[in-house]
Amino acid sequence: MKISCLRLKPMSLALGSAFLLAATPLAGIAAEAADHPSTTKGEMSYMGAPGAVEGAQAKTIISPGAPDLTEDEFNRAKQIFFERCAGCHGVLRKGATGKALTPDITQERGTEYLKAFITYGSPAGMPNWGASGDLSDADVDLMARYLQHEPPQPPEFGMAEMTETWKVLVAPEDRPTQKMNNYNIENLFSVTLRDSGQVALIDGDTKEIINVVETGYAVHISRVSASGRYLFVIGRDAKINLIDLWMETPDNVAEIKVGLEARSVETSKYKGWEDKYAVAGSYWPPQYVIMNGDTLEPLKIVSTRGMTVDTQEFHPEPRVAAIVASHEHPEFIINVKETGKILMVNYEDIENLKVTTIGAARFLHDGGWDSTKRYFLTAANQSDKIAVVDSREGKLTALVDAEKIPHPGRGANFIDPEFGPVWATSALGNENITVIGTDPEGHPDQAWKAVRILKGQGGGSLFVKTHPNSSNLYVDTALNPAEAISQSVAVFDVKKPEDGFEVLPIGEWAELGEGPKRVVQPEYNQAGDEVWFSVWNGKEQESALVIVDDKTRTLKHVIKDPRLVTPTGKFNVYNTVNDVY
């Protein structure tokens, strides 16, 4: 059973407050915790996003001193945990963005104590699962007992397992030697159809769907090879599909599964190494793999387990988050979430791999390049920091404060009228859009500092976006609990940032029926004169793509089609190849 992350409330069992409040009478917990004042619904939806690991993949472990569970109960509890809790607390329950939930802690608290917190929640962020009716009394009791057992560990996934899943559907020698279609593939969009396990390839010129391609579950990102020919997509289930855009009808030519859960894929872009390699990072097992760029043949697997950057303690589950391809060296730059380390992996000689490890801050997530493509700016979201890495020198340049829970996607580069070249990120936890100076030569006093804090509509933002040919900065708020905010976007004039924002009613323009209709991820076309938005509705409800004329900020076109099932991320080929954002 696999469930789309944002259609569920998370089971973020953030029991840090529970352990600190051990003396608090249970009768007082409900009154204190009912509204979760310190944690927004957007934060909880994000942190508790369900994983793709299935309960059946993990062995049952019965622990001494823990309450009895039948085999059926254990299997149900495993599935609930992997779908709703592992995203926050980790598969091994050693703590990720949430607190550790290991038996030495949970058995000490006991069943009744755990039931109270699962039922009523806490100000630290756990929802009131029982009181809200989202979990039955029986399930609350089940999870309280289950958490006192040793966490079941899913299997490892090494070279043998990867090779078994690897398929070359069309060999390189049997593929076209030139482009066989008339599509302007530089203006093609790869659109994630989250709940159907597909991507839609859409012609950005005609707005017609070229093909709907079968992929893994809930594709997280699309990336394009340096030549612009190959499209790589990776699902949350760690399946990668390689799509050849030169084919008469672009379609899959290779696939592989690199683990049980994953988020990131990238291809080599350094001059002389274009299209040669691909790399993917996994959440489980925590590792990355380097592959052949035209076949996905796995070549080298490297574990990311190790010590945290701050406390220098071992973490068994440091998940691989964002990966970018360096333009300065033949390197992949890899974020390791829980340890707070950024790896610069040199692929010149993968048999004698050289890796530079940069200590940043926990918990690294997403990020992108500054306008020069020298500096990588990436969110350590739970640390409320943006780490800045100099990819030329291979070292950390700065850690910039950015409250609260920055989530830039790849961020947005523009010219500030006062501070020159800047990069911006929005946030999950509040309305702040943090603008950071990125020009150490022309504006040295402002470089790597937050030079502006723009106020948007509210928290729950996932993406900001602009374009070199535009003076607009778009900010979505897809996870905001207010419908009027989650179904619209804010747009700023970057030439007049102090003038505030205009609200565009994207959800209303889509003219859909009932449903949540979250508006997510602005993405420009190649020319930078259109902005595409996903209006992400329920799986059984109609969704749409809304296209806005960037100059006038008015509705230009709406794409509706029964095949557009829960569209989310969109990736324009030209902008993705050239890191334009």
Tab-separated table of N, CA and C in Angstrom, residues 376-468:
chain	number	residue	atom	x	y	z
A	376	PHE	N	27.190	26.628	-4.474
A	376	PHE	CA	26.023	25.793	-4.214
A	376	PHE	C	25.418	26.225	-2.884
A	377	LEU	N	24.146	26.648	-2.932
A	377	LEU	CA	23.436	27.077	-1.726
A	377	LEU	C	22.378	26.033	-1.400
A	378	THR	N	22.430	25.493	-0.197
A	378	THR	CA	21.560	24.365	0.133
A	378	THR	C	21.019	24.488	1.548
A	379	ALA	N	19.781	24.055	1.716
A	379	ALA	CA	19.094	24.213	3.001
A	379	ALA	C	19.436	23.071	3.950
A	380	ALA	N	19.891	23.440	5.134
A	380	ALA	CA	19.931	22.526	6.276
A	380	ALA	C	18.663	22.851	7.068
A	381	ASN	N	17.544	22.254	6.639
A	381	ASN	CA	16.248	22.838	6.995
A	381	ASN	C	15.935	22.823	8.474
A	382	GLN	N	16.187	21.723	9.164
A	382	GLN	CA	15.861	21.697	10.588
A	382	GLN	C	16.846	22.496	11.434
A	383	SER	N	17.964	22.885	10.840
A	383	SER	CA	18.908	23.774	11.525
A	383	SER	C	18.652	25.234	11.194
A	384	ASP	N	17.668	25.493	10.307
A	384	ASP	CA	17.345	26.854	9.879
A	384	ASP	C	18.575	27.579	9.322
A	385	LYS	N	19.300	26.861	8.472
A	385	LYS	CA	20.511	27.411	7.866
A	385	LYS	C	20.509	27.169	6.357
A	386	ILE	N	21.189	28.062	5.650
A	386	ILE	CA	21.559	27.825	4.252
A	386	ILE	C	23.081	27.688	4.215
A	387	ALA	N	23.543	26.515	3.789
A	387	ALA	CA	24.979	26.298	3.653
A	387	ALA	C	25.412	26.745	2.257
A	388	VAL	N	26.543	27.445	2.194
A	388	VAL	CA	27.097	27.924	0.924
A	388	VAL	C	28.430	27.223	0.694
A	389	VAL	N	28.538	26.506	-0.426
A	389	VAL	CA	29.754	25.761	-0.752
A	389	VAL	C	30.383	26.340	-2.004
A	390	ASP	N	31.671	26.603	-1.931
A	390	ASP	CA	32.444	27.050	-3.095
A	390	ASP	C	32.892	25.797	-3.845
A	391	SER	N	32.243	25.505	-4.989
A	391	SER	CA	32.551	24.271	-5.711
A	391	SER	C	33.908	24.336	-6.403
A	392	ARG	N	34.437	25.534	-6.627
A	392	ARG	CA	35.759	25.664	-7.248
A	392	ARG	C	36.855	25.314	-6.251
A	393	GLU	N	36.720	25.843	-5.029
A	393	GLU	CA	37.730	25.615	-4.008
A	393	GLU	C	37.447	24.376	-3.162
A	394	GLY	N	36.225	23.860	-3.230
A	394	GLY	CA	35.875	22.667	-2.469
A	394	GLY	C	35.843	22.888	-0.977
A	395	LYS	N	35.155	23.961	-0.549
A	395	LYS	CA	35.089	24.240	0.885
A	395	LYS	C	33.818	25.009	1.220
A	396	LEU	N	33.460	24.961	2.499
A	396	LEU	CA	32.306	25.701	2.990
A	396	LEU	C	32.641	27.185	3.049
A	397	THR	N	31.765	28.002	2.464
A	397	THR	CA	31.970	29.447	2.462
A	397	THR	C	31.237	30.121	3.605
A	398	ALA	N	30.005	29.666	3.898
A	398	ALA	CA	29.215	30.327	4.939
A	398	ALA	C	28.045	29.447	5.348
A	399	LEU	N	27.528	29.728	6.538
A	399	LEU	CA	26.234	29.213	6.990
A	399	LEU	C	25.371	30.430	7.304
A	400	VAL	N	24.267	30.563	6.590
A	400	VAL	CA	23.423	31.755	6.690
A	400	VAL	C	22.118	31.386	7.393
A	401	ASP	N	21.708	32.189	8.365
A	401	ASP	CA	20.438	31.949	9.055
A	401	ASP	C	19.270	32.170	8.101
A	402	ALA	N	18.284	31.259	8.147
A	402	ALA	CA	17.099	31.374	7.299
A	402	ALA	C	15.934	30.672	7.999
A	403	GLU	N	15.165	31.436	8.746
A	403	GLU	CA	14.049	30.833	9.477
A	403	GLU	C	12.783	30.880	8.634
A	404	LYS	N	11.894	29.937	8.787
A	404	LYS	CA	11.932	28.750	9.601
A	404	LYS	C	11.680	27.547	8.712
A	405	ILE	N	12.622	26.580	8.741
A	405	ILE	CA	12.639	25.421	7.866
A	405	ILE	C	12.673	25.856	6.401
A	406	PRO	N	13.799	26.409	5.971
A	406	PRO	CA	13.904	26.835	4.561
A	406	PRO	C	13.722	25.656	3.614
A	407	HIS	N	12.996	25.902	2.533
A	407	HIS	CA	12.762	24.860	1.518
A	407	HIS	C	12.816	25.538	0.152
A	408	PRO	N	14.013	25.672	-0.422
A	408	PRO	CA	14.144	26.486	-1.636
A	408	PRO	C	13.795	25.775	-2.933
A	409	GLY	N	13.638	24.434	-2.916
A	409	GLY	CA	13.717	23.751	-4.198
A	409	GLY	C	15.141	23.967	-4.694
A	410	ARG	N	15.290	24.627	-5.812
A	410	ARG	CA	16.629	25.020	-6.242
A	410	ARG	C	16.897	26.507	-5.992
A	411	GLY	N	15.907	27.196	-5.426
A	411	GLY	CA	16.089	28.602	-5.138
A	411	GLY	C	15.804	29.476	-6.347
A	412	ALA	N	16.066	30.767	-6.199
A	412	ALA	CA	15.789	31.727	-7.272
A	412	ALA	C	16.890	32.782	-7.295
A	413	ASN	N	17.496	32.984	-8.443
A	413	ASN	CA	18.542	33.992	-8.631
A	413	ASN	C	17.988	35.219	-9.337
A	414	PHE	N	18.295	36.409	-8.814
A	414	PHE	CA	17.900	37.641	-9.495
A	414	PHE	C	18.819	38.781	-9.057
A	415	ILE	N	18.642	39.935	-9.682
A	415	ILE	CA	19.441	41.115	-9.357
A	415	ILE	C	18.605	42.020	-8.455
A	416	ASP	N	19.049	42.186	-7.230
A	416	ASP	CA	18.376	43.087	-6.299
A	416	ASP	C	18.785	44.524	-6.611
A	417	PRO	N	17.837	45.473	-6.588
A	417	PRO	CA	18.190	46.852	-6.957
A	417	PRO	C	19.219	47.479	-6.024
A	418	GLU	N	19.335	46.972	-4.813
A	418	GLU	CA	20.287	47.549	-3.855
A	418	GLU	C	21.504	46.657	-3.628
A	419	PHE	N	21.301	45.342	-3.638
A	419	PHE	CA	22.351	44.425	-3.193
A	419	PHE	C	22.956	43.584	-4.318
A	420	GLY	N	22.538	43.841	-5.552
A	420	GLY	CA	23.120	43.119	-6.672
A	420	GLY	C	22.644	41.678	-6.755
A	421	PRO	N	23.485	40.777	-7.297
A	421	PRO	CA	23.074	39.377	-7.457
A	421	PRO	C	22.731	38.729	-6.116
A	422	VAL	N	21.574	38.085	-6.074
A	422	VAL	CA	21.103	37.440	-4.844
A	422	VAL	C	20.453	36.095	-5.206
A	423	TRP	N	20.230	35.298	-4.181
A	423	TRP	CA	19.541	34.001	-4.286
A	423	TRP	C	18.517	33.959	-3.158
A	424	ALA	N	17.335	33.405	-3.456
A	424	ALA	CA	16.248	33.447	-2.472
A	424	ALA	C	15.711	32.060	-2.173
A	425	THR	N	15.226	31.908	-0.943
A	425	THR	CA	14.525	30.697	-0.519
A	425	THR	C	13.289	31.080	0.274
A	426	SER	N	12.233	30.291	0.129
A	426	SER	CA	11.064	30.438	0.994
A	426	SER	C	11.173	29.432	2.131
A	427	ALA	N	10.087	29.244	2.889
A	427	ALA	CA	10.165	28.404	4.088
A	427	ALA	C	8.854	27.677	4.342
A	428	LEU	N	8.971	26.573	5.040
A	428	LEU	CA	7.796	25.814	5.444
A	428	LEU	C	7.153	26.385	6.695
A	429	GLY	N	7.976	26.923	7.599
A	429	GLY	CA	7.488	27.262	8.923
A	429	GLY	C	6.943	28.656	9.102
A	430	ASN	N	7.193	29.564	8.152
A	430	ASN	CA	6.645	30.920	8.258
A	430	ASN	C	6.612	31.564	6.877
A	431	GLU	N	6.231	32.833	6.838
A	431	GLU	CA	6.043	33.519	5.568
A	431	GLU	C	7.325	34.122	5.003
A	432	ASN	N	8.463	33.897	5.652
A	432	ASN	CA	9.706	34.549	5.248
A	432	ASN	C	10.254	34.026	3.923
A	433	ILE	N	10.636	34.954	3.058
A	433	ILE	CA	11.452	34.645	1.881
A	433	ILE	C	12.801	35.307	2.140
A	434	THR	N	13.810	34.480	2.387
A	434	THR	CA	15.133	34.982	2.738
A	434	THR	C	15.944	35.228	1.476
A	435	VAL	N	16.448	36.445	1.311
A	435	VAL	CA	17.223	36.846	0.138
A	435	VAL	C	18.678	36.995	0.564
A	436	ILE	N	19.564	36.248	-0.082
A	436	ILE	CA	20.968	36.165	0.323
A	436	ILE	C	21.860	36.741	-0.773
A	437	GLY	N	22.774	37.623	-0.397
A	437	GLY	CA	23.719	38.192	-1.344
A	437	GLY	C	24.694	37.138	-1.849
A	438	THR	N	24.974	37.144	-3.181
A	438	THR	CA	25.835	36.113	-3.778
A	438	THR	C	26.970	36.696	-4.622
A	439	ASP	N	27.334	37.936	-4.340
A	439	ASP	CA	28.325	38.610	-5.190
A	439	ASP	C	29.515	39.068	-4.349
A	440	PRO	N	30.457	38.147	-4.033
A	440	PRO	CA	31.577	38.528	-3.160
A	440	PRO	C	32.534	39.532	-3.779
A	441	GLU	N	32.539	39.658	-5.107
A	441	GLU	CA	33.431	40.623	-5.744
A	441	GLU	C	32.787	41.990	-5.885
A	442	GLY	N	31.566	42.061	-6.392
A	442	GLY	CA	30.920	43.349	-6.614
A	442	GLY	C	30.250	43.935	-5.385
A	443	HIS	N	29.781	43.053	-4.468
A	443	HIS	CA	29.092	43.509	-3.243
A	443	HIS	C	29.629	42.710	-2.059
A	444	PRO	N	30.899	42.875	-1.727
A	444	PRO	CA	31.525	42.031	-0.696
A	444	PRO	C	30.892	42.179	0.685
A	445	ASP	N	30.372	43.350	1.005
A	445	ASP	CA	29.794	43.546	2.337
A	445	ASP	C	28.476	42.795	2.517
A	446	GLN	N	27.820	42.468	1.394
A	446	GLN	CA	26.532	41.772	1.470
A	446	GLN	C	26.637	40.290	1.133
A	447	ALA	N	27.817	39.843	0.697
A	447	ALA	CA	27.947	38.465	0.242
A	447	ALA	C	27.737	37.478	1.378
A	448	TRP	N	26.924	36.474	1.106
A	448	TRP	CA	26.634	35.363	2.014
A	448	TRP	C	26.000	35.838	3.316
A	449	LYS	N	25.150	36.853	3.158
A	449	LYS	CA	24.355	37.361	4.269
A	449	LYS	C	22.909	37.496	3.811
A	450	ALA	N	21.992	37.391	4.755
A	450	ALA	CA	20.588	37.649	4.436
A	450	ALA	C	20.405	39.153	4.321
A	451	VAL	N	20.216	39.645	3.092
A	451	VAL	CA	20.138	41.088	2.866
A	451	VAL	C	18.701	41.596	2.909
A	452	ARG	N	17.732	40.698	2.690
A	452	ARG	CA	16.316	41.058	2.789
A	452	ARG	C	15.525	39.872	3.333
A	453	ILE	N	14.468	40.181	4.024
A	453	ILE	CA	13.459	39.190	4.379
A	453	ILE	C	12.136	39.700	3.821
A	454	LEU	N	11.682	39.099	2.726
A	454	LEU	CA	10.386	39.452	2.154
A	454	LEU	C	9.301	38.662	2.874
A	455	LYS	N	8.142	39.253	3.021
A	455	LYS	CA	7.022	38.591	3.682
A	455	LYS	C	6.032	38.117	2.631
A	456	GLY	N	5.833	36.806	2.571
A	456	GLY	CA	4.890	36.236	1.632
A	456	GLY	C	3.535	36.022	2.256
A	457	GLN	N	2.750	35.088	1.677
A	457	GLN	CA	1.387	34.853	2.164
A	457	GLN	C	1.366	34.101	3.486
A	458	GLY	N	2.338	33.239	3.696
A	458	GLY	CA	2.336	32.433	4.902
A	458	GLY	C	3.303	31.274	4.772
A	459	GLY	N	3.320	30.403	5.781
A	459	GLY	CA	4.178	29.234	5.759
A	459	GLY	C	3.627	28.172	4.828
A	460	GLY	N	4.370	27.064	4.749
A	460	GLY	CA	3.951	25.975	3.880
A	460	GLY	C	4.416	26.121	2.450
A	461	SER	N	5.470	26.916	2.224
A	461	SER	CA	5.988	27.099	0.862
A	461	SER	C	7.010	26.020	0.534
A	462	LEU	N	6.941	25.506	-0.685
A	462	LEU	CA	7.880	24.494	-1.156
A	462	LEU	C	8.852	25.030	-2.202
A	463	PHE	N	8.421	26.024	-3.006
A	463	PHE	CA	9.265	26.464	-4.115
A	463	PHE	C	9.152	27.961	-4.355
A	464	VAL	N	10.290	28.556	-4.734
A	464	VAL	CA	10.334	29.912	-5.289
A	464	VAL	C	10.925	29.801	-6.690
A	465	LYS	N	10.574	30.724	-7.559
A	465	LYS	CA	11.092	30.624	-8.929
A	465	LYS	C	11.072	31.988	-9.617
A	466	THR	N	12.161	32.242	-10.377
A	466	THR	CA	12.218	33.366	-11.287
A	466	THR	C	13.011	32.924	-12.512
A	467	HIS	N	13.350	33.874	-13.390
A	467	HIS	CA	14.043	33.548	-14.645
A	467	HIS	C	14.854	34.771	-15.056
A	468	PRO	N	16.011	34.594	-15.693
A	468	PRO	CA	16.823	35.748	-16.104
A	468	PRO	C	16.084	36.732	-16.994
